């Protein structure tokens, strides 16, 4: 007599089909949160974004796509050249200018899923990390602004994913992909330049944890380095041979290592900036509304607590495994995972805490987004893995709390961004909405009207992007007010960013003109003068 074996259902998080369906839903949600109304929210086109757009239009017009654009303190060219492509395809508008931020922000969610699954050995970890990244205010915000910095989290997640996948599969093509992607990072944002320290510390940990690592992986390591050099070579040549001044850029001016900045008090200043860089996650966030919703921390309460617990856990496991390795000779591959996480987190904080300007600074620490979400994943992962060991009533309670927690995370930051941030007048002020409104208003005027835009170079950027093909428009610096000489009586003088002294100067030169205010004071005010 035979007894039929009892079939057990495959856990949902081990079914590739179910995981794929959930991941697809998460990615669609992530893209929706990043793309929806991206031409109007944030309300203004910030001048730094506009400068990218101006360079992108110029590149499309001249056919000269540069490795490095020198205006605006210098910017690596890859992101701007991609923006040029989107402008060419979708037109010269704000939504097209921000599209690549939407795309890279969404791809970072995918990267966190892949890397989390690879590091922690389960799709469940990847899904939790992807969920946290999808709804994080910090990630949503920078995925909706046309800043090149948004590429850094994308590059790091995919480079480390293919690197770790290669360590598991021992396939050379994984190391090629990892190297090619990592090398592109040098074409992105200044903060990426510290990331080789992560690779160095990871390499040391691999030597410690894996017996005969160099013997088994020397080919793979060499392939990674060659692939990395292939994609990074153009920028390396530009920085260290063709144009060394590009590498220095603005960093030395604001570095706390600069004696003019630290005033002989380097260590106290370092302690302050480092403390602020850590505090922003849970206690006192970036106070710049372009980069956070002040005065609150950059993580929501539940993700913030999970991050702290996860960070403490990783520290304790790191020291425990390190002790076992050197005192007991135990090799544990988890040690290299914890080294990667800790090295990534603290190394990518360096651009923030070595700068003396505007701390805490969520933008300079943007490279920590993926690793922060992976650290916050660990407490959730531990609880979910323990669920089946709980009694029935406690199990129901824990599941209910998890549902509440993940629901809260999804709702909290979404509402914060799309309701509180969107409707806060300070948001318009932070993004200089008056400059954008003035440009659109200018475009609405008849083509025969002479349009004199009176503003400094920085203030003119949004106008120059939005009105770049507007006819009969003249850009004038305030110091050149005397050069304004209308040829007809059909003209306007526009002050996108009106200052009392400038208004007075215009009134003295053109006493017969009438002044009209548009928008609200200290929010989105611009002024028009006309006969």
Coordinates of C-alpha atoms in Angstrom, one line a residue:
X1 CA 0.0 0.0 0.0
X2 CA 1.4 3.4 -1.0
X3 CA 0.7 6.7 0.5
X4 CA 0.4 9.8 -1.8
X5 CA 2.8 12.5 -1.0
X6 CA 1.2 15.7 0.3
X7 CA 1.8 18.5 -2.1
X8 CA 3.0 21.8 -0.6
X9 CA 2.3 25.1 -2.4
X10 CA 5.4 27.1 -3.6
X11 CA 5.7 30.3 -1.5
X12 CA 4.6 33.2 -3.6
X13 CA 7.9 34.9 -3.3
X14 CA 9.7 31.9 -4.8
X15 CA 7.4 31.8 -7.9
X16 CA 9.1 33.7 -10.7
X17 CA 5.7 34.4 -12.4
X18 CA 4.2 35.9 -9.3
X19 CA 7.3 37.8 -8.4
X20 CA 7.5 39.1 -12.0
X21 CA 3.9 40.3 -11.8
X22 CA 4.4 42.1 -8.5
X23 CA 7.6 43.7 -9.8
X24 CA 5.9 44.9 -13.0
X25 CA 3.2 46.5 -10.9
X26 CA 5.8 48.2 -8.7
X27 CA 7.7 49.5 -11.7
X28 CA 4.6 50.8 -13.4
X29 CA 3.7 52.6 -10.1
X30 CA 7.2 53.9 -9.8
X31 CA 7.2 55.4 -13.3
X32 CA 3.7 56.8 -12.8
X33 CA 4.9 58.6 -9.7
X34 CA 7.9 60.0 -11.5
X35 CA 6.3 60.9 -14.8
X36 CA 2.9 62.2 -14.0
X37 CA 2.6 66.0 -14.7
X38 CA 6.4 66.3 -14.7
X39 CA 6.2 69.3 -16.9
X40 CA 4.4 71.3 -14.2
X41 CA 5.4 69.7 -10.9
X42 CA 7.8 71.0 -9.6
X43 CA 6.1 74.2 -10.6
X44 CA 9.1 76.0 -12.0
X45 CA 12.0 75.1 -14.2
X46 CA 15.0 75.7 -11.9
X47 CA 17.8 77.6 -13.6
X48 CA 20.2 74.7 -13.3
X49 CA 17.8 72.5 -15.2
X50 CA 17.3 75.2 -17.7
X51 CA 21.1 75.5 -18.3
X52 CA 21.0 71.8 -19.2
X53 CA 18.2 72.4 -21.6
X54 CA 20.0 75.4 -23.2
X55 CA 23.1 73.3 -23.7
X56 CA 21.0 70.4 -25.1
X57 CA 19.3 72.7 -27.6
X58 CA 22.7 74.1 -28.6
X59 CA 24.1 70.6 -29.1
X60 CA 21.1 69.6 -31.3
X61 CA 21.5 72.8 -33.3
X62 CA 25.3 72.5 -33.8
X63 CA 25.7 68.8 -33.7
X64 CA 28.4 69.2 -31.1
X65 CA 27.7 66.8 -28.2
X66 CA 30.3 67.4 -25.5
X67 CA 32.0 65.2 -22.9
X68 CA 31.9 68.1 -20.5
X69 CA 29.9 71.3 -20.5
X70 CA 31.8 74.2 -18.8
X71 CA 28.9 76.5 -18.0
X72 CA 27.3 76.5 -14.6
X73 CA 30.4 75.4 -12.7
X74 CA 31.0 72.5 -15.1
X75 CA 28.8 69.4 -15.8
X76 CA 29.6 66.0 -17.2
X77 CA 28.0 65.7 -20.6
X78 CA 26.3 62.2 -20.7
X79 CA 23.0 63.3 -19.1
X80 CA 22.8 66.5 -21.1
X81 CA 23.4 64.6 -24.3
X82 CA 20.6 62.2 -23.4
X83 CA 18.4 65.3 -22.7
X84 CA 19.3 66.5 -26.2
X85 CA 18.0 63.3 -27.6
X86 CA 14.6 63.5 -25.7
X87 CA 14.3 67.2 -26.8
X88 CA 14.9 66.2 -30.4
X89 CA 12.3 63.4 -30.2
X90 CA 9.6 65.0 -28.0
X91 CA 10.2 68.7 -28.5
X92 CA 11.9 71.5 -26.5
X93 CA 9.7 71.4 -23.4
X94 CA 10.1 70.8 -19.7
X95 CA 8.5 67.4 -19.7
X96 CA 11.0 66.1 -22.3
X97 CA 13.9 67.7 -20.4
X98 CA 12.9 65.8 -17.2
X99 CA 12.1 62.5 -19.0
X100 CA 15.5 60.9 -18.4
X101 CA 15.2 61.6 -14.7
X102 CA 11.9 59.8 -14.7
X103 CA 13.5 56.9 -16.6
X104 CA 16.6 56.6 -14.4
X105 CA 14.6 56.9 -11.3
X106 CA 12.4 54.0 -12.3
X107 CA 15.3 51.9 -13.5
X108 CA 16.9 52.5 -10.0
X109 CA 13.8 50.7 -8.5
X110 CA 14.5 47.8 -10.8
X111 CA 18.2 47.9 -9.9
X112 CA 17.4 47.8 -6.2
X113 CA 15.2 44.7 -6.8
X114 CA 17.9 42.9 -8.7
X115 CA 20.7 43.8 -6.3
X116 CA 18.6 43.1 -3.2
X117 CA 17.6 39.7 -4.5
X118 CA 21.2 38.9 -5.3
X119 CA 22.8 40.1 -2.1
X120 CA 20.2 38.5 0.3
X121 CA 19.4 35.4 -1.8
X122 CA 15.7 35.9 -2.1
X123 CA 13.3 37.8 -4.4
X124 CA 11.5 38.9 -1.3
X125 CA 14.3 41.2 -0.3
X126 CA 14.4 42.6 -3.8
X127 CA 10.6 43.3 -3.7
X128 CA 10.8 45.0 -0.3
X129 CA 13.7 47.2 -1.4
X130 CA 11.9 48.1 -4.7
X131 CA 8.8 49.0 -2.8
X132 CA 10.7 51.3 -0.4
X133 CA 12.5 53.0 -3.3
X134 CA 9.3 53.4 -5.3
X135 CA 7.5 55.4 -2.7
X136 CA 10.5 57.2 -1.0
X137 CA 10.0 61.0 -1.2
X138 CA 13.7 61.4 -1.6
X139 CA 13.8 59.1 -4.7
X140 CA 10.5 60.5 -6.2
X141 CA 11.7 64.1 -5.8
X142 CA 15.1 63.7 -7.6
X143 CA 13.4 61.5 -10.3
X144 CA 11.3 64.5 -11.3
X145 CA 14.0 67.1 -11.6
X146 CA 16.4 67.4 -14.6
X147 CA 19.6 67.0 -12.6
X148 CA 22.3 64.6 -13.8
X149 CA 22.8 63.3 -10.2
X150 CA 19.9 61.0 -10.6
X151 CA 22.1 58.7 -12.7
X152 CA 24.4 57.8 -9.8
X153 CA 22.0 55.5 -7.9
X154 CA 21.1 53.8 -11.2
X155 CA 24.8 53.2 -12.2
X156 CA 25.8 51.9 -8.7
X157 CA 22.9 49.5 -8.3
X158 CA 23.3 47.9 -11.8
X159 CA 27.1 47.8 -11.6
X160 CA 27.1 46.1 -8.2
X161 CA 24.3 43.8 -9.3
X162 CA 26.2 42.4 -12.3
X163 CA 29.4 42.3 -10.2
X164 CA 27.7 40.2 -7.5
X165 CA 25.9 38.1 -10.0
X166 CA 29.3 37.4 -11.7
X167 CA 30.8 36.4 -8.3
X168 CA 28.0 33.8 -8.1
X169 CA 27.9 32.6 -11.7
X170 CA 31.6 33.1 -12.5
X171 CA 30.5 34.2 -16.0
X172 CA 32.8 36.7 -17.7
X173 CA 30.0 38.5 -19.4
X174 CA 28.6 39.6 -16.0
X175 CA 31.9 41.2 -15.1
X176 CA 31.9 42.9 -18.5
X177 CA 28.5 44.4 -18.0
X178 CA 29.5 45.5 -14.4
X179 CA 32.6 47.2 -15.7
X180 CA 31.0 48.9 -18.7
X181 CA 28.2 50.3 -16.5
X182 CA 30.5 51.3 -13.7
X183 CA 32.8 53.1 -16.1
X184 CA 29.9 55.2 -17.3
X185 CA 29.5 56.6 -13.7
X186 CA 32.4 58.9 -14.3
X187 CA 30.2 60.6 -17.0
X188 CA 27.5 61.4 -14.4
X189 CA 28.0 63.5 -11.3
X190 CA 30.8 64.6 -9.1
X191 CA 29.6 62.5 -6.1
X192 CA 30.3 59.3 -8.1
X193 CA 34.1 60.0 -8.1
X194 CA 34.5 58.7 -4.5
X195 CA 32.9 55.3 -5.4
X196 CA 36.2 53.5 -6.3
X197 CA 36.8 53.4 -2.5
X198 CA 33.8 51.0 -2.3
X199 CA 35.4 48.8 -4.9
X200 CA 38.7 48.8 -3.0
X201 CA 37.1 47.8 0.3
X202 CA 34.9 45.2 -1.5
X203 CA 38.1 43.7 -3.1
X204 CA 39.8 43.5 0.3
X205 CA 36.8 41.7 1.8
X206 CA 36.7 39.2 -1.1
X207 CA 40.4 38.4 -0.4
X208 CA 39.5 37.8 3.2
X209 CA 36.3 35.8 2.8
X210 CA 37.1 33.7 -0.4
X211 CA 39.9 31.2 -0.4
X212 CA 42.2 31.6 -3.4
X213 CA 40.1 34.5 -4.7
X214 CA 42.8 35.9 -7.0
X215 CA 43.5 32.4 -8.4
X216 CA 39.9 31.8 -9.2
X217 CA 38.9 35.3 -10.3
X218 CA 41.9 37.0 -11.7
X219 CA 40.5 36.8 -15.2
X220 CA 37.2 38.2 -14.1
X221 CA 38.8 41.0 -12.2
X222 CA 40.9 41.9 -15.2
X223 CA 37.9 41.8 -17.5
X224 CA 36.0 44.1 -15.1
X225 CA 38.9 46.6 -15.1
X226 CA 39.3 46.6 -18.9
X227 CA 35.5 47.1 -19.4
X228 CA 35.5 49.9 -16.9
X229 CA 38.4 51.6 -18.6
X230 CA 36.7 51.4 -22.0
X231 CA 33.7 53.4 -20.9
X232 CA 35.5 55.7 -18.5
X233 CA 38.5 56.5 -20.8
X234 CA 37.0 59.5 -22.6
X235 CA 36.3 61.3 -19.3
X236 CA 39.6 60.2 -17.8
X237 CA 41.4 61.7 -20.8
X238 CA 39.3 64.9 -20.5
X239 CA 40.0 65.2 -16.7
X240 CA 43.7 64.3 -16.6
X241 CA 45.0 65.1 -20.1
X242 CA 42.9 67.4 -22.3
X243 CA 41.2 69.6 -19.7
X244 CA 42.5 69.1 -16.1
X245 CA 40.6 72.1 -14.9
X246 CA 37.3 70.2 -15.5
X247 CA 38.1 67.8 -12.8
X248 CA 38.6 70.4 -10.1
X249 CA 35.3 72.2 -11.0
X250 CA 33.8 73.8 -7.9
X251 CA 34.6 71.1 -5.3
X252 CA 37.8 72.7 -3.9
X253 CA 35.9 76.0 -3.3
X254 CA 33.4 74.5 -0.8
X255 CA 35.5 71.7 0.6
X256 CA 36.1 71.7 4.4
X257 CA 39.7 70.6 3.6
X258 CA 40.2 74.1 2.2
X259 CA 42.0 76.2 4.9
X260 CA 40.0 79.2 3.9
X261 CA 36.8 77.2 4.7
X262 CA 37.8 75.4 7.9
X263 CA 39.7 78.4 9.3
X264 CA 42.1 76.1 11.1
X265 CA 39.2 74.1 12.8
X266 CA 39.0 71.1 10.5
X267 CA 38.1 68.3 13.0
X268 CA 35.3 70.2 14.7
X269 CA 33.9 71.2 11.3
X270 CA 34.2 67.6 10.1
X271 CA 32.4 66.4 13.2
X272 CA 29.6 68.8 12.5
X273 CA 29.1 68.0 8.8
X274 CA 29.4 64.3 9.4
X275 CA 26.8 64.4 12.2
X276 CA 24.4 66.4 10.0
X277 CA 24.8 64.0 7.1
X278 CA 23.7 61.2 9.4
X279 CA 21.0 63.1 11.1
X280 CA 19.1 63.9 7.9
X281 CA 17.8 60.4 7.5
X282 CA 15.9 60.3 10.8
X283 CA 16.0 63.6 12.6
X284 CA 16.7 66.8 10.8
X285 CA 16.6 66.7 7.0
X286 CA 17.8 68.9 4.2
X287 CA 16.3 72.3 4.6
X288 CA 16.3 73.1 0.9
X289 CA 12.8 72.5 -0.5
X290 CA 14.2 71.5 -3.9
X291 CA 15.8 68.5 -2.2
X292 CA 13.5 67.6 0.7
X293 CA 10.4 68.7 2.5
X294 CA 11.8 70.7 5.4
X295 CA 12.2 70.5 8.3
X296 CA 11.4 66.8 8.3
X297 CA 14.0 64.0 7.8
X298 CA 14.3 62.6 4.3
X299 CA 12.9 59.2 5.3
X300 CA 9.4 58.6 6.5
X301 CA 9.0 57.4 10.1
X302 CA 8.7 53.6 9.4
X303 CA 11.4 53.4 6.7
X304 CA 13.6 55.6 9.0
X305 CA 13.2 53.2 12.0
X306 CA 13.8 50.2 9.8
X307 CA 16.9 51.9 8.4
X308 CA 18.3 52.5 11.9
X309 CA 17.6 48.9 13.0
X310 CA 19.1 47.5 9.8
X311 CA 22.2 49.6 10.2
X312 CA 22.8 48.5 13.8
X313 CA 22.2 44.9 12.8
X314 CA 24.7 45.1 9.9
X315 CA 27.3 46.8 12.1
X316 CA 26.9 44.0 14.8
X317 CA 27.1 41.2 12.2
X318 CA 30.1 42.8 10.4
X319 CA 32.2 42.9 13.6
X320 CA 31.0 39.4 14.6
X321 CA 32.0 37.9 11.3
X322 CA 35.2 39.8 11.2
X323 CA 36.1 38.4 14.6
X324 CA 35.2 34.9 13.5
X325 CA 37.4 35.3 10.4
X326 CA 40.6 36.4 12.1
X327 CA 40.2 34.6 15.5
X328 CA 38.5 31.4 14.4
X329 CA 39.4 31.2 10.7
X330 CA 35.8 31.1 9.6
X331 CA 35.1 32.3 6.1
X332 CA 31.6 33.6 5.6
X333 CA 30.5 35.3 2.4
X334 CA 28.0 37.4 4.3
X335 CA 30.9 39.4 5.5
X336 CA 31.6 40.7 2.0
X337 CA 27.9 41.7 1.7
X338 CA 28.1 43.7 4.9
X339 CA 31.4 45.3 3.8
X340 CA 29.8 46.4 0.5
X341 CA 26.8 47.9 2.3
X342 CA 28.8 49.8 4.9
X343 CA 31.4 50.9 2.4
X344 CA 28.8 52.1 0.0
X345 CA 26.8 54.0 2.6
X346 CA 29.7 55.8 4.2
X347 CA 31.7 56.4 1.1
X348 CA 28.8 58.0 -0.8
X349 CA 28.3 60.3 2.1
X350 CA 31.8 61.8 1.6
X351 CA 30.7 64.3 -1.0
X352 CA 28.2 65.6 1.5
X353 CA 30.2 65.8 4.7
X354 CA 33.4 67.1 3.1
X355 CA 31.4 70.0 1.7
X356 CA 30.8 73.0 4.0
X357 CA 27.8 74.4 2.1
X358 CA 24.1 73.7 2.8
X359 CA 24.4 70.7 5.1
X360 CA 22.6 68.4 5.5
X361 CA 22.5 68.0 1.7
X362 CA 20.3 65.3 0.2
X363 CA 21.5 65.9 -3.4
X364 CA 25.2 65.3 -2.7
X365 CA 24.3 62.1 -0.8
X366 CA 22.0 60.8 -3.6
X367 CA 24.3 57.9 -4.2
X368 CA 23.2 56.4 -0.8
X369 CA 19.5 56.1 -1.9
X370 CA 19.7 52.4 -3.0
X371 CA 21.9 51.2 -0.1
X372 CA 19.7 53.0 2.5
X373 CA 16.7 51.2 1.1
X374 CA 18.5 47.9 1.2
X375 CA 19.5 48.5 4.8
X376 CA 15.9 49.3 5.7
X377 CA 14.8 46.1 3.9
X378 CA 16.5 43.8 6.5
X379 CA 14.1 44.2 9.4
X380 CA 11.1 43.6 7.2
X381 CA 12.8 40.6 5.7
X382 CA 13.6 39.2 9.1
X383 CA 10.0 39.6 10.3
X384 CA 8.5 38.0 7.2
X385 CA 10.8 35.0 7.4
X386 CA 9.8 34.5 11.0
X387 CA 6.1 34.7 10.4
X388 CA 5.4 30.9 10.1
X389 CA 7.1 30.3 13.4
X390 CA 4.5 32.5 15.2
X391 CA 1.3 31.3 16.8
X392 CA -1.9 31.8 14.8
X393 CA -3.1 34.9 16.7
X394 CA 0.3 36.6 16.8
X395 CA 0.8 35.7 13.1
X396 CA -2.4 37.5 12.2
X397 CA -1.3 40.5 14.2
X398 CA 2.2 40.6 12.6
X399 CA 0.7 40.3 9.1
X400 CA -1.7 43.1 9.8
X401 CA 1.1 45.3 11.1
X402 CA 3.1 44.6 7.9
X403 CA 0.2 45.5 5.7
X404 CA -0.2 48.7 7.6
X405 CA 3.5 49.5 7.5
X406 CA 3.8 49.0 3.7
X407 CA 0.5 50.8 3.1
X408 CA 1.7 53.7 5.3
X409 CA 5.0 53.9 3.4
X410 CA 3.1 54.1 0.1
X411 CA 0.7 56.7 1.2
X412 CA 2.8 58.9 3.4
X413 CA 5.4 60.1 0.9
X414 CA 3.0 60.1 -2.0
X415 CA 0.7 62.4 -0.2
X416 CA 3.6 64.5 1.1
X417 CA 4.9 65.1 -2.5
X418 CA 1.7 65.3 -4.6
X419 CA -0.4 67.2 -2.0
X420 CA 1.7 69.0 0.6
X421 CA 4.7 69.8 -1.6
X422 CA 2.7 70.5 -4.7
X423 CA 0.4 73.0 -2.9
X424 CA 3.1 74.7 -0.8
X425 CA 3.9 78.2 -2.0
X426 CA 7.5 77.8 -0.9
X427 CA 7.8 75.1 -3.5
X428 CA 7.2 77.6 -6.2
X429 CA 9.7 80.0 -4.6
X430 CA 12.3 77.2 -4.3
X431 CA 12.0 76.4 -8.0
X432 CA 11.8 80.0 -9.1
X433 CA 8.3 79.5 -10.6
X434 CA 8.2 83.2 -11.4
X435 CA 10.9 82.8 -14.0
X436 CA 9.0 79.9 -15.7
X437 CA 5.7 81.8 -15.6
X438 CA 7.3 84.9 -17.0
X439 CA 8.7 82.8 -19.9
X440 CA 5.3 81.3 -20.8
X441 CA 3.6 84.6 -20.5
X442 CA 6.2 86.1 -22.9
X443 CA 5.5 83.3 -25.4
X444 CA 1.8 84.2 -25.3
X445 CA 2.5 87.7 -26.7
X446 CA 2.1 88.6 -30.3
X447 CA 5.2 87.9 -32.4
X448 CA 5.3 91.6 -33.5
X449 CA 5.7 92.8 -29.9
X450 CA 9.2 93.7 -28.9
X451 CA 10.0 91.8 -25.7
X452 CA 12.8 93.0 -23.5
X453 CA 13.7 90.6 -20.8
X454 CA 15.7 92.4 -18.0
X455 CA 17.5 90.0 -15.8
X456 CA 21.0 88.6 -14.9
X457 CA 22.5 85.6 -16.6
X458 CA 21.3 83.1 -14.0
X459 CA 17.8 84.4 -13.9
X460 CA 17.5 84.4 -17.7
X461 CA 18.1 80.6 -18.0
X462 CA 14.5 79.4 -17.8
X463 CA 13.4 82.2 -20.1
X464 CA 16.1 81.3 -22.7
X465 CA 15.1 77.6 -22.7
X466 CA 11.3 78.1 -22.8
X467 CA 11.4 81.1 -25.2
X468 CA 14.4 80.0 -27.3
X469 CA 12.4 80.1 -30.6
X470 CA 10.2 83.1 -29.6
X471 CA 10.5 85.9 -32.1
X472 CA 11.4 89.5 -31.4
X473 CA 12.9 88.8 -27.9
X474 CA 15.9 90.6 -26.5
X475 CA 17.8 89.6 -23.4
X476 CA 19.3 92.4 -21.4
X477 CA 21.3 92.5 -18.2
X478 CA 20.3 95.1 -15.6
X479 CA 23.6 96.9 -16.0
X480 CA 22.7 97.4 -19.7
X481 CA 19.4 99.0 -19.1
X482 CA 20.4 102.0 -21.1
X483 CA 20.8 99.9 -24.2
X484 CA 17.0 99.2 -24.4
X485 CA 15.7 101.3 -27.2
X486 CA 12.3 100.1 -28.6
X487 CA 11.8 100.7 -32.3
X488 CA 8.0 100.8 -32.0
X489 CA 5.3 101.6 -29.4
X490 CA 4.4 97.9 -29.3
X491 CA 6.9 96.7 -26.7
X492 CA 7.1 95.3 -23.2
X493 CA 9.9 95.3 -20.6
X494 CA 9.7 92.2 -18.4
X495 CA 11.3 91.7 -15.0
X496 CA 11.2 88.0 -14.3
X497 CA 12.7 88.5 -10.9
X498 CA 11.8 92.0 -9.9
X499 CA 14.0 93.8 -7.3
X500 CA 13.0 97.2 -5.9
X501 CA 16.2 98.9 -7.1
X502 CA 15.7 97.6 -10.7
X503 CA 12.0 98.6 -10.7
X504 CA 13.1 102.1 -9.7
X505 CA 15.7 102.2 -12.5
X506 CA 13.2 101.2 -15.1
X507 CA 10.7 103.8 -13.9
X508 CA 13.3 106.5 -14.1
X509 CA 14.3 105.6 -17.6
X510 CA 10.8 105.0 -18.9
X511 CA 8.6 107.3 -16.7
X512 CA 5.6 107.0 -19.0
X513 CA 5.3 103.2 -18.9
X514 CA 2.7 101.5 -16.8
X515 CA 3.6 98.7 -14.4
X516 CA 1.6 95.5 -14.1
X517 CA 2.2 92.8 -11.5
X518 CA 1.7 89.1 -12.2
X519 CA 1.6 86.4 -9.6
X520 CA 2.2 86.8 -5.8
X521 CA 4.9 88.5 -3.9
X522 CA 7.7 86.1 -2.7
X523 CA 6.1 83.2 -4.6
X524 CA 5.8 83.7 -8.3
X525 CA 5.8 87.4 -8.9
X526 CA 7.1 89.0 -12.1
X527 CA 6.5 92.5 -13.5
X528 CA 5.7 93.9 -16.9
X529 CA 6.2 97.4 -18.1
X530 CA 4.5 98.7 -21.2
X531 CA 3.1 101.9 -22.8

